[in-house]
């Protein structure tokens, strides 16, 4: 599409508005519990969670934040929980790629909500999959008691954190912790199950039960500092390993400890050469996606905004054309890209085909390409704008279920790392086939234009309307055209909220909603992390449909 065209400019303006809205939402989230609470932390001699992370990470090195939108627009009755009360950033510390997890004490004193637990588990999952060090900056009052039944007892709840601590230790994945505030009850195990623990004098405390509970339980009068402060645990109990005078001293010690780490794993062997700029400016993607998502556009032009110039080599370019499969390089890394083509395609086999739909031959092509990438140890990048698989007698008679199963099998069993970018639609089985959240992408992000759902809002609203109208008629109610329209709009508004990328990111179905112009950075950071973890098994698809 010509950058000077009216359509390009209109699309660009729309995308810029969406990106601006994303930035405003993030700026509000970055305030945590509010500026006044941040100031109170500083008055105690403490840094805020984001200040700690920023001080710890190498200046000027790339970084990405995981789950910034976690718990977005959730927990309204409890006053909200911005970013789920914890900051998770992948970046570099003393030149080594690490994951940093920092409790935000300005959000309910750093208490753990259900989404806090889910976000911490996601951080540990990323560290384990990629075998990169994880650093915990602990400052938390423990489980949020009014919601303890949603965070404490189940398999993927609070206790899983400490199980993961033990597993990571056994696998040789470094874990460092700094106790920079309160660390209570079960939460006390997290830093102490790390390899080494630093505690900040006068502000850091760690104990199974605080002074009030000790008084109530056994009648002992004792203050928190004597019970579990830095002097107690560095000089008497030996629970902690280093005493820091303040936050900055603790963070500098972590940087020194990381700088002395040796390499803990083998290189995964992914091919990388010096990066070249993409074919098109990264910001050109702003003008490529139509405002009306039903309109076609050329996904190959989006790929040209992501791929290093001169690197594209499309696989079976004239076959199964509703799916683009191409070798490429992104920031120098060799990748295999699987993307939904959104143009209307003219097939020599059976005429016009709808863009964004997976047909028999496109599923077959993508499955074969995924197998080839596994054979060559090439990471996979999925660019989703998919409405699902083709339906109807022609597709059923041609075996669309069989071909779809082949694609899902090839993708599910991949041993090379997978990265998913949801650009537009991510509907139904198309989400699954194109490596949705359930299929273990190392990172999964969405653009502000993303929609994640079983089907589109208009279609779903019509189905739900039919069900509701039938129920009302069964009760003997009369349904006027105006009443039916009112019901349709109410149902569609509710459904549209649920398919928003913000809704998905709030629940960590997405790791982030990102500025499309930062897509290359996210993919490159992800592959750099994955390069620390060679595949644990050979590629094997088992019994595959033919």
Coordinates of C-alpha atoms in Angstrom, one line a residue:
X1 CA 0.0 0.0 0.0
X2 CA 1.3 3.4 -1.0
X3 CA 2.2 5.6 2.1
X4 CA 0.8 8.6 0.3
X5 CA -2.6 7.1 -0.3
X6 CA -5.7 8.3 1.6
X7 CA -6.4 4.8 2.9
X8 CA -2.9 4.5 4.4
X9 CA -3.2 7.8 6.1
X10 CA -6.7 7.0 7.5
X11 CA -5.5 3.6 8.8
X12 CA -2.3 5.2 10.3
X13 CA -4.4 7.8 12.1
X14 CA -6.6 5.1 13.6
X15 CA -3.7 3.0 14.8
X16 CA -2.0 6.0 16.3
X17 CA -5.1 6.7 18.3
X18 CA -5.1 3.1 19.5
X19 CA -1.4 3.2 20.5
X20 CA -2.0 6.6 22.2
X21 CA -4.8 5.0 24.2
X22 CA -2.6 2.1 25.2
X23 CA 0.1 4.5 26.4
X24 CA -2.4 6.4 28.5
X25 CA -3.6 3.2 30.1
X26 CA 0.0 2.1 30.9
X27 CA 0.9 5.5 32.3
X28 CA -1.9 5.2 34.8
X29 CA -0.9 1.7 35.7
X30 CA 2.7 2.8 36.2
X31 CA 1.5 4.9 39.1
X32 CA 0.7 1.8 41.0
X33 CA -1.3 2.6 44.1
X34 CA -1.0 6.3 43.4
X35 CA 1.5 9.1 43.6
X36 CA 0.8 9.8 47.3
X37 CA 1.5 6.2 48.2
X38 CA 4.7 6.2 46.1
X39 CA 5.8 9.3 48.1
X40 CA 5.2 7.5 51.4
X41 CA 7.5 4.7 50.3
X42 CA 10.2 7.2 49.5
X43 CA 9.7 8.9 52.9
X44 CA 10.5 5.5 54.5
X45 CA 13.8 5.5 52.6
X46 CA 12.5 3.0 50.0
X47 CA 12.4 3.1 46.2
X48 CA 9.2 2.2 44.4
X49 CA 9.0 -1.1 42.6
X50 CA 9.6 0.4 39.1
X51 CA 12.4 2.6 40.4
X52 CA 14.1 -0.6 41.8
X53 CA 13.7 -2.4 38.5
X54 CA 15.0 0.6 36.5
X55 CA 18.1 0.9 38.8
X56 CA 18.9 -2.8 38.6
X57 CA 18.7 -3.2 34.8
X58 CA 21.5 -2.2 32.5
X59 CA 20.9 1.3 31.1
X60 CA 20.3 1.4 27.4
X61 CA 19.9 -2.4 27.0
X62 CA 16.7 -3.7 25.6
X63 CA 13.9 -4.7 28.0
X64 CA 10.2 -5.8 27.8
X65 CA 7.6 -5.7 30.5
X66 CA 5.5 -8.9 31.0
X67 CA 1.9 -8.5 32.2
X68 CA 1.8 -4.7 32.7
X69 CA -2.0 -5.0 32.0
X70 CA -2.5 -7.9 34.4
X71 CA -5.7 -7.4 36.5
X72 CA -6.7 -4.4 34.3
X73 CA -10.2 -3.3 35.1
X74 CA -10.5 -6.1 37.7
X75 CA -11.1 -6.2 41.4
X76 CA -13.2 -3.0 41.4
X77 CA -14.8 -3.8 44.7
X78 CA -11.4 -4.0 46.3
X79 CA -10.2 -0.7 44.8
X80 CA -8.4 -2.3 41.9
X81 CA -5.0 -4.0 41.6
X82 CA -2.8 -2.2 39.0
X83 CA -0.5 -4.6 37.2
X84 CA -1.6 -7.3 39.7
X85 CA 0.6 -5.6 42.3
X86 CA 3.8 -6.9 40.8
X87 CA 6.2 -5.7 38.1
X88 CA 7.8 -8.3 35.8
X89 CA 10.5 -7.2 33.3
X90 CA 12.8 -9.2 31.1
X91 CA 16.1 -7.3 30.6
X92 CA 19.8 -7.3 31.2
X93 CA 21.7 -7.2 34.5
X94 CA 25.4 -6.9 34.3
X95 CA 25.2 -8.0 30.7
X96 CA 23.2 -11.2 31.4
X97 CA 19.6 -11.6 30.3
X98 CA 17.4 -12.0 33.4
X99 CA 13.8 -11.8 34.6
X100 CA 13.1 -9.4 37.4
X101 CA 10.0 -9.7 39.6
X102 CA 9.3 -6.8 42.0
X103 CA 6.3 -6.5 44.4
X104 CA 4.6 -3.1 44.4
X105 CA 4.1 -2.2 48.0
X106 CA 1.9 0.8 46.9
X107 CA -0.8 -1.6 45.8
X108 CA -2.5 -3.1 48.9
X109 CA 1.0 -3.3 50.7
X110 CA 2.1 -5.7 47.9
X111 CA -0.6 -8.3 48.9
X112 CA -1.2 -11.2 46.6
X113 CA -4.4 -11.2 44.7
X114 CA -5.4 -14.2 42.5
X115 CA -3.9 -12.5 39.4
X116 CA -0.7 -11.7 41.4
X117 CA -0.2 -15.4 41.8
X118 CA -0.9 -16.1 38.2
X119 CA 1.5 -13.4 37.1
X120 CA 4.3 -14.7 39.4
X121 CA 3.8 -18.2 38.0
X122 CA 4.0 -16.9 34.5
X123 CA 7.3 -15.2 35.3
X124 CA 8.7 -18.4 36.7
X125 CA 7.4 -20.3 33.7
X126 CA 9.3 -18.0 31.4
X127 CA 12.5 -18.3 33.5
X128 CA 12.2 -22.1 33.5
X129 CA 11.4 -22.5 29.8
X130 CA 14.4 -20.3 28.8
X131 CA 16.8 -21.2 31.6
X132 CA 17.5 -17.5 32.5
X133 CA 18.2 -16.2 36.0
X134 CA 15.3 -14.8 37.9
X135 CA 15.6 -12.0 40.5
X136 CA 12.9 -11.4 43.2
X137 CA 12.6 -7.9 44.8
X138 CA 10.3 -8.8 47.7
X139 CA 8.1 -6.3 49.5
X140 CA 4.7 -7.9 50.2
X141 CA 2.2 -8.4 53.1
X142 CA 1.4 -11.9 51.8
X143 CA -2.0 -13.3 50.6
X144 CA -4.9 -10.8 50.3
X145 CA -7.0 -12.5 53.0
X146 CA -10.5 -11.6 51.7
X147 CA -9.7 -13.6 48.6
X148 CA -7.6 -16.3 50.1
X149 CA -9.8 -19.1 48.7
X150 CA -8.8 -18.0 45.2
X151 CA -5.1 -17.8 45.8
X152 CA -4.1 -20.3 48.4
X153 CA -5.1 -24.0 48.0
X154 CA -5.2 -25.1 44.4
X155 CA -2.5 -26.5 42.2
X156 CA -1.7 -23.3 40.3
X157 CA -2.0 -21.1 43.4
X158 CA 0.4 -19.6 45.9
X159 CA 2.1 -22.9 46.9
X160 CA 3.1 -23.6 43.3
X161 CA 5.6 -20.6 43.6
X162 CA 7.7 -22.4 46.2
X163 CA 7.5 -25.7 44.3
X164 CA 8.9 -23.9 41.3
X165 CA 11.6 -22.4 43.5
X166 CA 12.7 -25.9 44.3
X167 CA 12.5 -27.2 40.8
X168 CA 14.5 -24.3 39.3
X169 CA 17.2 -24.8 41.9
X170 CA 17.4 -28.5 41.0
X171 CA 17.7 -27.5 37.3
X172 CA 20.5 -25.1 37.9
X173 CA 18.5 -21.9 37.1
X174 CA 19.9 -19.1 39.3
X175 CA 17.5 -17.3 41.7
X176 CA 18.5 -14.3 43.7
X177 CA 16.2 -12.4 46.1
X178 CA 16.3 -9.1 47.9
X179 CA 14.0 -8.6 50.9
X180 CA 13.3 -4.9 50.6
X181 CA 10.2 -4.6 52.8
X182 CA 7.7 -6.9 54.5
X183 CA 7.9 -10.6 53.8
X184 CA 5.3 -12.6 55.8
X185 CA 4.1 -16.1 56.3
X186 CA 4.2 -18.4 53.3
X187 CA 5.8 -15.5 51.3
X188 CA 8.8 -15.8 53.5
X189 CA 9.8 -19.0 51.7
X190 CA 10.1 -17.4 48.3
X191 CA 13.4 -15.5 49.0
X192 CA 14.8 -18.1 51.3
X193 CA 14.2 -20.9 48.7
X194 CA 16.3 -18.8 46.3
X195 CA 20.0 -19.4 46.0
X196 CA 21.0 -16.3 47.9
X197 CA 19.1 -13.6 49.8
X198 CA 19.9 -10.0 50.6
X199 CA 18.0 -8.1 53.3
X200 CA 17.8 -4.3 53.6
X201 CA 18.6 -3.1 57.1
X202 CA 15.7 -1.4 59.0
X203 CA 13.1 -1.7 56.1
X204 CA 13.3 -5.5 55.3
X205 CA 11.7 -8.0 57.6
X206 CA 11.0 -11.7 57.1
X207 CA 9.0 -14.0 59.4
X208 CA 6.4 -16.7 59.4
X209 CA 4.2 -14.7 61.8
X210 CA 4.4 -11.0 62.6
X211 CA 4.5 -9.5 66.1
X212 CA 0.8 -9.2 66.4
X213 CA 0.1 -12.8 65.5
X214 CA 3.0 -13.9 67.8
X215 CA 1.4 -12.0 70.7
X216 CA -2.0 -13.6 69.9
X217 CA -0.6 -17.1 69.5
X218 CA 1.9 -17.5 72.3
X219 CA 1.7 -14.2 74.3
X220 CA 5.2 -13.1 73.4
X221 CA 5.8 -9.3 73.2
X222 CA 8.3 -8.5 70.5
X223 CA 8.7 -5.9 67.7
X224 CA 9.0 -6.8 64.0
X225 CA 12.6 -5.7 63.7
X226 CA 13.8 -7.9 66.5
X227 CA 11.6 -10.7 65.4
X228 CA 12.8 -10.8 61.8
X229 CA 14.9 -7.8 60.7
X230 CA 18.3 -7.7 59.0
X231 CA 20.4 -8.0 62.2
X232 CA 18.4 -11.0 63.4
X233 CA 18.6 -12.9 60.2
X234 CA 22.2 -12.0 59.2
X235 CA 23.7 -12.4 62.7
X236 CA 21.5 -14.7 64.7
X237 CA 19.4 -17.1 62.5
X238 CA 21.6 -17.1 59.4
X239 CA 18.4 -17.1 57.3
X240 CA 19.7 -14.3 55.0
X241 CA 23.1 -14.1 53.4
X242 CA 23.9 -10.4 52.9
X243 CA 22.9 -7.2 54.8
X244 CA 22.4 -4.0 52.7
X245 CA 22.2 -0.5 54.1
X246 CA 19.5 0.6 51.7
X247 CA 17.7 -0.3 48.5
X248 CA 20.4 0.9 46.2
X249 CA 23.1 -1.0 48.1
X250 CA 20.9 -4.2 47.8
X251 CA 20.5 -3.7 44.0
X252 CA 24.2 -3.0 43.5
X253 CA 25.0 -6.2 45.3
X254 CA 22.6 -8.1 43.0
X255 CA 24.4 -6.6 40.0
X256 CA 27.8 -7.8 41.4
X257 CA 26.4 -11.3 42.1
X258 CA 25.0 -11.6 38.6
X259 CA 28.3 -10.3 37.0
X260 CA 30.1 -13.2 38.6
X261 CA 27.8 -15.9 37.3
X262 CA 29.1 -18.4 34.8
X263 CA 27.1 -19.8 31.9
X264 CA 24.6 -22.2 33.3
X265 CA 23.4 -23.9 30.1
X266 CA 24.3 -24.8 26.6
X267 CA 23.5 -22.5 23.7
X268 CA 20.4 -23.6 21.8
X269 CA 22.1 -23.1 18.5
X270 CA 19.7 -20.6 16.8
X271 CA 21.2 -18.9 13.8
X272 CA 22.0 -15.2 14.1
X273 CA 23.9 -12.8 11.9
X274 CA 24.3 -9.0 12.2
X275 CA 20.9 -7.4 11.9
X276 CA 19.7 -5.3 9.0
X277 CA 16.8 -2.8 9.0
X278 CA 13.5 -4.2 7.8
X279 CA 12.3 -3.8 4.2
X280 CA 9.9 -1.1 5.3
X281 CA 9.9 1.2 8.3
X282 CA 8.5 -0.5 11.4
X283 CA 6.0 2.3 11.9
X284 CA 4.6 1.6 8.4
X285 CA 2.4 -1.1 10.0
X286 CA 0.3 1.7 11.4
X287 CA -1.1 2.4 7.9
X288 CA -1.5 -1.2 6.7
X289 CA -4.4 -2.4 8.8
X290 CA -7.9 -1.2 7.7
X291 CA -10.1 0.4 10.4
X292 CA -12.9 -2.0 9.3
X293 CA -11.5 -5.4 10.2
X294 CA -13.7 -7.1 7.6
X295 CA -11.8 -5.4 4.8
X296 CA -8.8 -7.2 3.2
X297 CA -5.2 -6.2 3.5
X298 CA -1.9 -7.7 2.4
X299 CA -0.2 -9.5 5.4
X300 CA 3.0 -9.8 3.3
X301 CA 3.4 -6.0 3.7
X302 CA 3.2 -6.4 7.5
X303 CA 5.9 -9.0 7.3
X304 CA 8.1 -6.6 5.3
X305 CA 7.9 -4.2 8.3
X306 CA 9.2 -7.0 10.6
X307 CA 11.8 -8.9 8.5
X308 CA 15.4 -7.9 7.9
X309 CA 15.8 -6.7 4.3
X310 CA 17.0 -9.4 1.9
X311 CA 16.0 -12.3 4.3
X312 CA 12.6 -13.4 3.0
X313 CA 12.3 -16.8 1.3
X314 CA 8.6 -17.8 1.0
X315 CA 7.7 -21.5 1.1
X316 CA 5.2 -22.8 -1.4
X317 CA 4.3 -19.2 -2.3
X318 CA 1.7 -20.2 -4.9
X319 CA 0.0 -23.0 -2.9
X320 CA -2.4 -22.7 0.1
X321 CA -2.2 -18.9 -0.3
X322 CA -4.5 -17.9 2.6
X323 CA -1.5 -18.8 4.7
X324 CA 1.9 -17.3 4.3
X325 CA 4.9 -19.4 5.3
X326 CA 8.3 -17.8 4.9
X327 CA 11.8 -18.0 6.2
X328 CA 13.1 -14.7 7.4
X329 CA 15.4 -12.9 9.8
X330 CA 14.2 -10.6 12.6
X331 CA 17.0 -8.5 14.2
X332 CA 19.4 -11.0 12.7
X333 CA 17.7 -14.1 14.1
X334 CA 16.7 -16.8 11.6
X335 CA 12.9 -17.5 12.0
X336 CA 10.1 -19.2 10.3
X337 CA 7.0 -17.0 10.0
X338 CA 3.5 -18.5 9.8
X339 CA 0.9 -15.8 9.0
X340 CA -2.7 -15.5 7.9
X341 CA -3.0 -13.7 4.6
X342 CA -6.0 -11.3 4.7
X343 CA -6.3 -10.6 0.9
X344 CA -9.1 -12.3 -1.0
X345 CA -7.2 -15.0 -2.9
X346 CA -8.0 -16.4 -6.4
X347 CA -7.2 -20.2 -6.4
X348 CA -6.7 -22.1 -9.6
X349 CA -8.3 -25.1 -7.8
X350 CA -11.7 -23.6 -6.7
X351 CA -12.0 -19.9 -7.4
X352 CA -12.0 -17.1 -4.8
X353 CA -11.0 -17.7 -1.2
X354 CA -11.7 -15.5 1.8
X355 CA -8.6 -14.0 3.5
X356 CA -8.0 -15.0 7.2
X357 CA -9.6 -18.4 6.7
X358 CA -7.6 -21.7 6.9
X359 CA -8.4 -24.0 4.0
X360 CA -7.3 -27.6 3.5
X361 CA -4.2 -26.7 1.4
X362 CA -3.1 -23.8 3.6
X363 CA -3.3 -26.1 6.7
X364 CA -1.3 -28.7 4.9
X365 CA 1.3 -26.2 3.9
X366 CA 1.7 -24.7 7.3
X367 CA 2.0 -28.1 9.0
X368 CA 4.8 -29.1 6.6
X369 CA 6.6 -25.8 7.1
X370 CA 6.4 -26.1 10.9
X371 CA 8.0 -29.6 10.6
X372 CA 10.7 -28.2 8.4
X373 CA 11.5 -25.5 10.9
X374 CA 11.8 -28.1 13.7
X375 CA 14.1 -30.1 11.4
X376 CA 16.4 -27.1 10.9
X377 CA 16.2 -25.7 14.5
X378 CA 14.5 -22.5 13.4
X379 CA 12.3 -20.6 15.9
X380 CA 8.7 -20.1 14.8
X381 CA 6.8 -16.8 14.7
X382 CA 3.0 -16.9 14.3
X383 CA 1.2 -13.7 13.1
X384 CA -2.5 -14.2 13.8
X385 CA -5.4 -12.6 12.0
X386 CA -7.6 -15.6 11.6
X387 CA -11.4 -16.2 11.7
X388 CA -11.1 -20.0 11.7
X389 CA -11.2 -23.0 9.4
X390 CA -13.3 -23.1 6.3
X391 CA -16.7 -24.7 6.7
X392 CA -19.3 -26.2 4.3
X393 CA -19.7 -29.5 2.4
X394 CA -16.8 -28.9 0.0
X395 CA -14.3 -28.5 2.9
X396 CA -15.8 -31.3 4.9
X397 CA -15.6 -33.7 2.0
X398 CA -12.0 -32.7 1.4
X399 CA -11.2 -33.5 5.0
X400 CA -10.7 -30.1 6.6
X401 CA -10.9 -31.7 10.1
X402 CA -8.0 -34.1 9.1
X403 CA -5.9 -31.3 7.7
X404 CA -6.6 -29.0 10.7
X405 CA -5.6 -31.9 13.1
X406 CA -2.4 -32.3 11.2
X407 CA -1.6 -28.6 11.6
X408 CA -2.4 -28.6 15.3
X409 CA -0.3 -31.8 15.8
X410 CA 2.7 -30.3 14.0
X411 CA 2.5 -27.1 16.0
X412 CA 1.7 -28.6 19.4
X413 CA 4.7 -31.0 19.2
X414 CA 7.2 -28.3 18.1
X415 CA 10.5 -28.3 20.1
X416 CA 11.7 -25.0 18.7
X417 CA 10.5 -21.9 20.6
X418 CA 7.3 -20.4 19.3
X419 CA 6.3 -16.7 19.5
X420 CA 2.8 -15.5 18.8
X421 CA 1.6 -12.0 17.8
X422 CA -2.1 -11.4 17.5
X423 CA -2.5 -8.7 15.0
X424 CA -6.3 -8.8 14.4
X425 CA -8.8 -11.6 14.8
X426 CA -8.0 -14.7 16.9
X427 CA -11.2 -16.7 16.7
X428 CA -12.1 -20.2 17.6
X429 CA -10.0 -23.1 16.3
X430 CA -7.9 -20.6 14.3
X431 CA -6.5 -19.4 17.7
X432 CA -5.5 -23.0 18.5
X433 CA -4.0 -23.8 15.1
X434 CA -2.0 -20.5 15.1
X435 CA -0.4 -21.2 18.5
X436 CA -2.7 -19.5 20.9
X437 CA -2.0 -19.4 24.7
X438 CA -2.9 -23.0 25.2
X439 CA 0.0 -24.1 22.9
X440 CA 2.9 -22.8 25.0
X441 CA 4.3 -19.9 23.0
X442 CA 7.3 -18.6 24.8
X443 CA 5.8 -15.1 24.5
X444 CA 2.3 -14.1 23.2
X445 CA 1.4 -10.5 22.6
X446 CA -1.3 -8.6 20.9
X447 CA -1.6 -5.3 19.0
X448 CA -4.3 -2.8 20.1
X449 CA -6.3 -4.2 17.1
X450 CA -6.4 -7.8 18.5
X451 CA -9.6 -9.7 19.3
X452 CA -9.5 -13.0 21.1
X453 CA -12.8 -15.0 21.2
X454 CA -14.7 -18.1 20.0
X455 CA -16.1 -15.9 17.2
X456 CA -16.6 -12.2 16.2
X457 CA -18.8 -9.9 18.3
X458 CA -21.6 -9.5 15.7
X459 CA -21.9 -13.3 15.1
X460 CA -21.8 -14.2 18.7
X461 CA -24.3 -11.5 19.6
X462 CA -26.8 -12.8 17.1
X463 CA -26.4 -16.4 18.4
X464 CA -26.8 -15.2 22.0
X465 CA -29.8 -13.1 21.0
X466 CA -31.6 -16.0 19.5
X467 CA -31.1 -18.0 22.7
X468 CA -32.4 -15.1 24.9
X469 CA -35.3 -14.3 22.6
X470 CA -36.3 -18.0 22.6
X471 CA -36.2 -18.1 26.4
X472 CA -38.3 -15.0 26.7
X473 CA -40.9 -16.3 24.2
X474 CA -41.1 -19.5 26.2
X475 CA -42.0 -17.4 29.2
X476 CA -44.8 -15.9 27.2
X477 CA -43.1 -12.5 26.8
X478 CA -43.8 -10.4 23.7
X479 CA -40.7 -9.3 21.8
X480 CA -41.0 -6.1 19.7
X481 CA -38.4 -5.2 17.0
X482 CA -37.2 -2.3 19.2
X483 CA -36.8 -4.6 22.3
X484 CA -34.9 -7.1 20.1
X485 CA -32.5 -4.4 18.9
X486 CA -32.0 -3.2 22.4
X487 CA -31.1 -6.7 23.6
X488 CA -28.8 -7.2 20.6
X489 CA -26.9 -4.0 21.4
X490 CA -26.6 -4.9 25.1
X491 CA -25.3 -8.4 24.3
X492 CA -22.9 -7.1 21.7
X493 CA -21.5 -4.4 24.0
X494 CA -20.8 -7.0 26.7
X495 CA -19.2 -9.4 24.2
X496 CA -17.1 -6.7 22.6
X497 CA -15.6 -5.9 26.0
X498 CA -14.7 -9.5 26.5
X499 CA -12.9 -9.8 23.1
X500 CA -10.8 -6.7 23.7
X501 CA -7.0 -7.2 24.0
X502 CA -7.1 -5.4 27.3
X503 CA -9.5 -8.0 28.7
X504 CA -7.2 -10.7 27.4
X505 CA -4.1 -9.1 28.9
X506 CA -5.8 -8.5 32.2
X507 CA -6.2 -12.2 32.6
X508 CA -2.7 -13.0 31.2
X509 CA -4.0 -14.7 28.1
X510 CA -1.6 -12.2 26.5
X511 CA 1.8 -11.3 28.0
X512 CA 1.3 -7.7 26.8
X513 CA -0.6 -5.4 24.5
X514 CA 2.2 -3.7 22.5
X515 CA 2.9 -0.9 20.1
X516 CA 3.0 -2.6 16.7
X517 CA 6.3 -0.7 16.0
X518 CA 7.9 -2.7 18.9
X519 CA 7.1 -6.1 17.5
X520 CA 10.6 -6.8 16.3
X521 CA 12.1 -5.9 19.7
X522 CA 9.7 -8.4 21.5
X523 CA 10.5 -11.2 19.1
X524 CA 14.2 -10.6 19.3
X525 CA 14.2 -10.5 23.1
X526 CA 12.2 -13.7 23.2
X527 CA 14.6 -15.6 20.9
X528 CA 17.6 -14.3 22.8
X529 CA 16.0 -15.7 26.0
X530 CA 15.1 -19.0 24.3
X531 CA 18.7 -19.3 23.1
X532 CA 19.8 -20.3 26.6
X533 CA 17.6 -23.5 26.5
X534 CA 18.3 -26.2 24.0
X535 CA 15.4 -28.5 23.1
X536 CA 15.0 -31.3 25.7
X537 CA 13.8 -33.9 23.2
X538 CA 13.7 -34.7 19.5
X539 CA 10.8 -33.5 17.3
X540 CA 8.2 -36.2 17.0
X541 CA 4.6 -35.6 15.8
X542 CA 3.4 -39.1 16.7
X543 CA 0.5 -40.4 14.7
X544 CA -0.4 -37.7 12.2
X545 CA -3.4 -37.5 9.8
X546 CA -2.5 -37.8 6.1

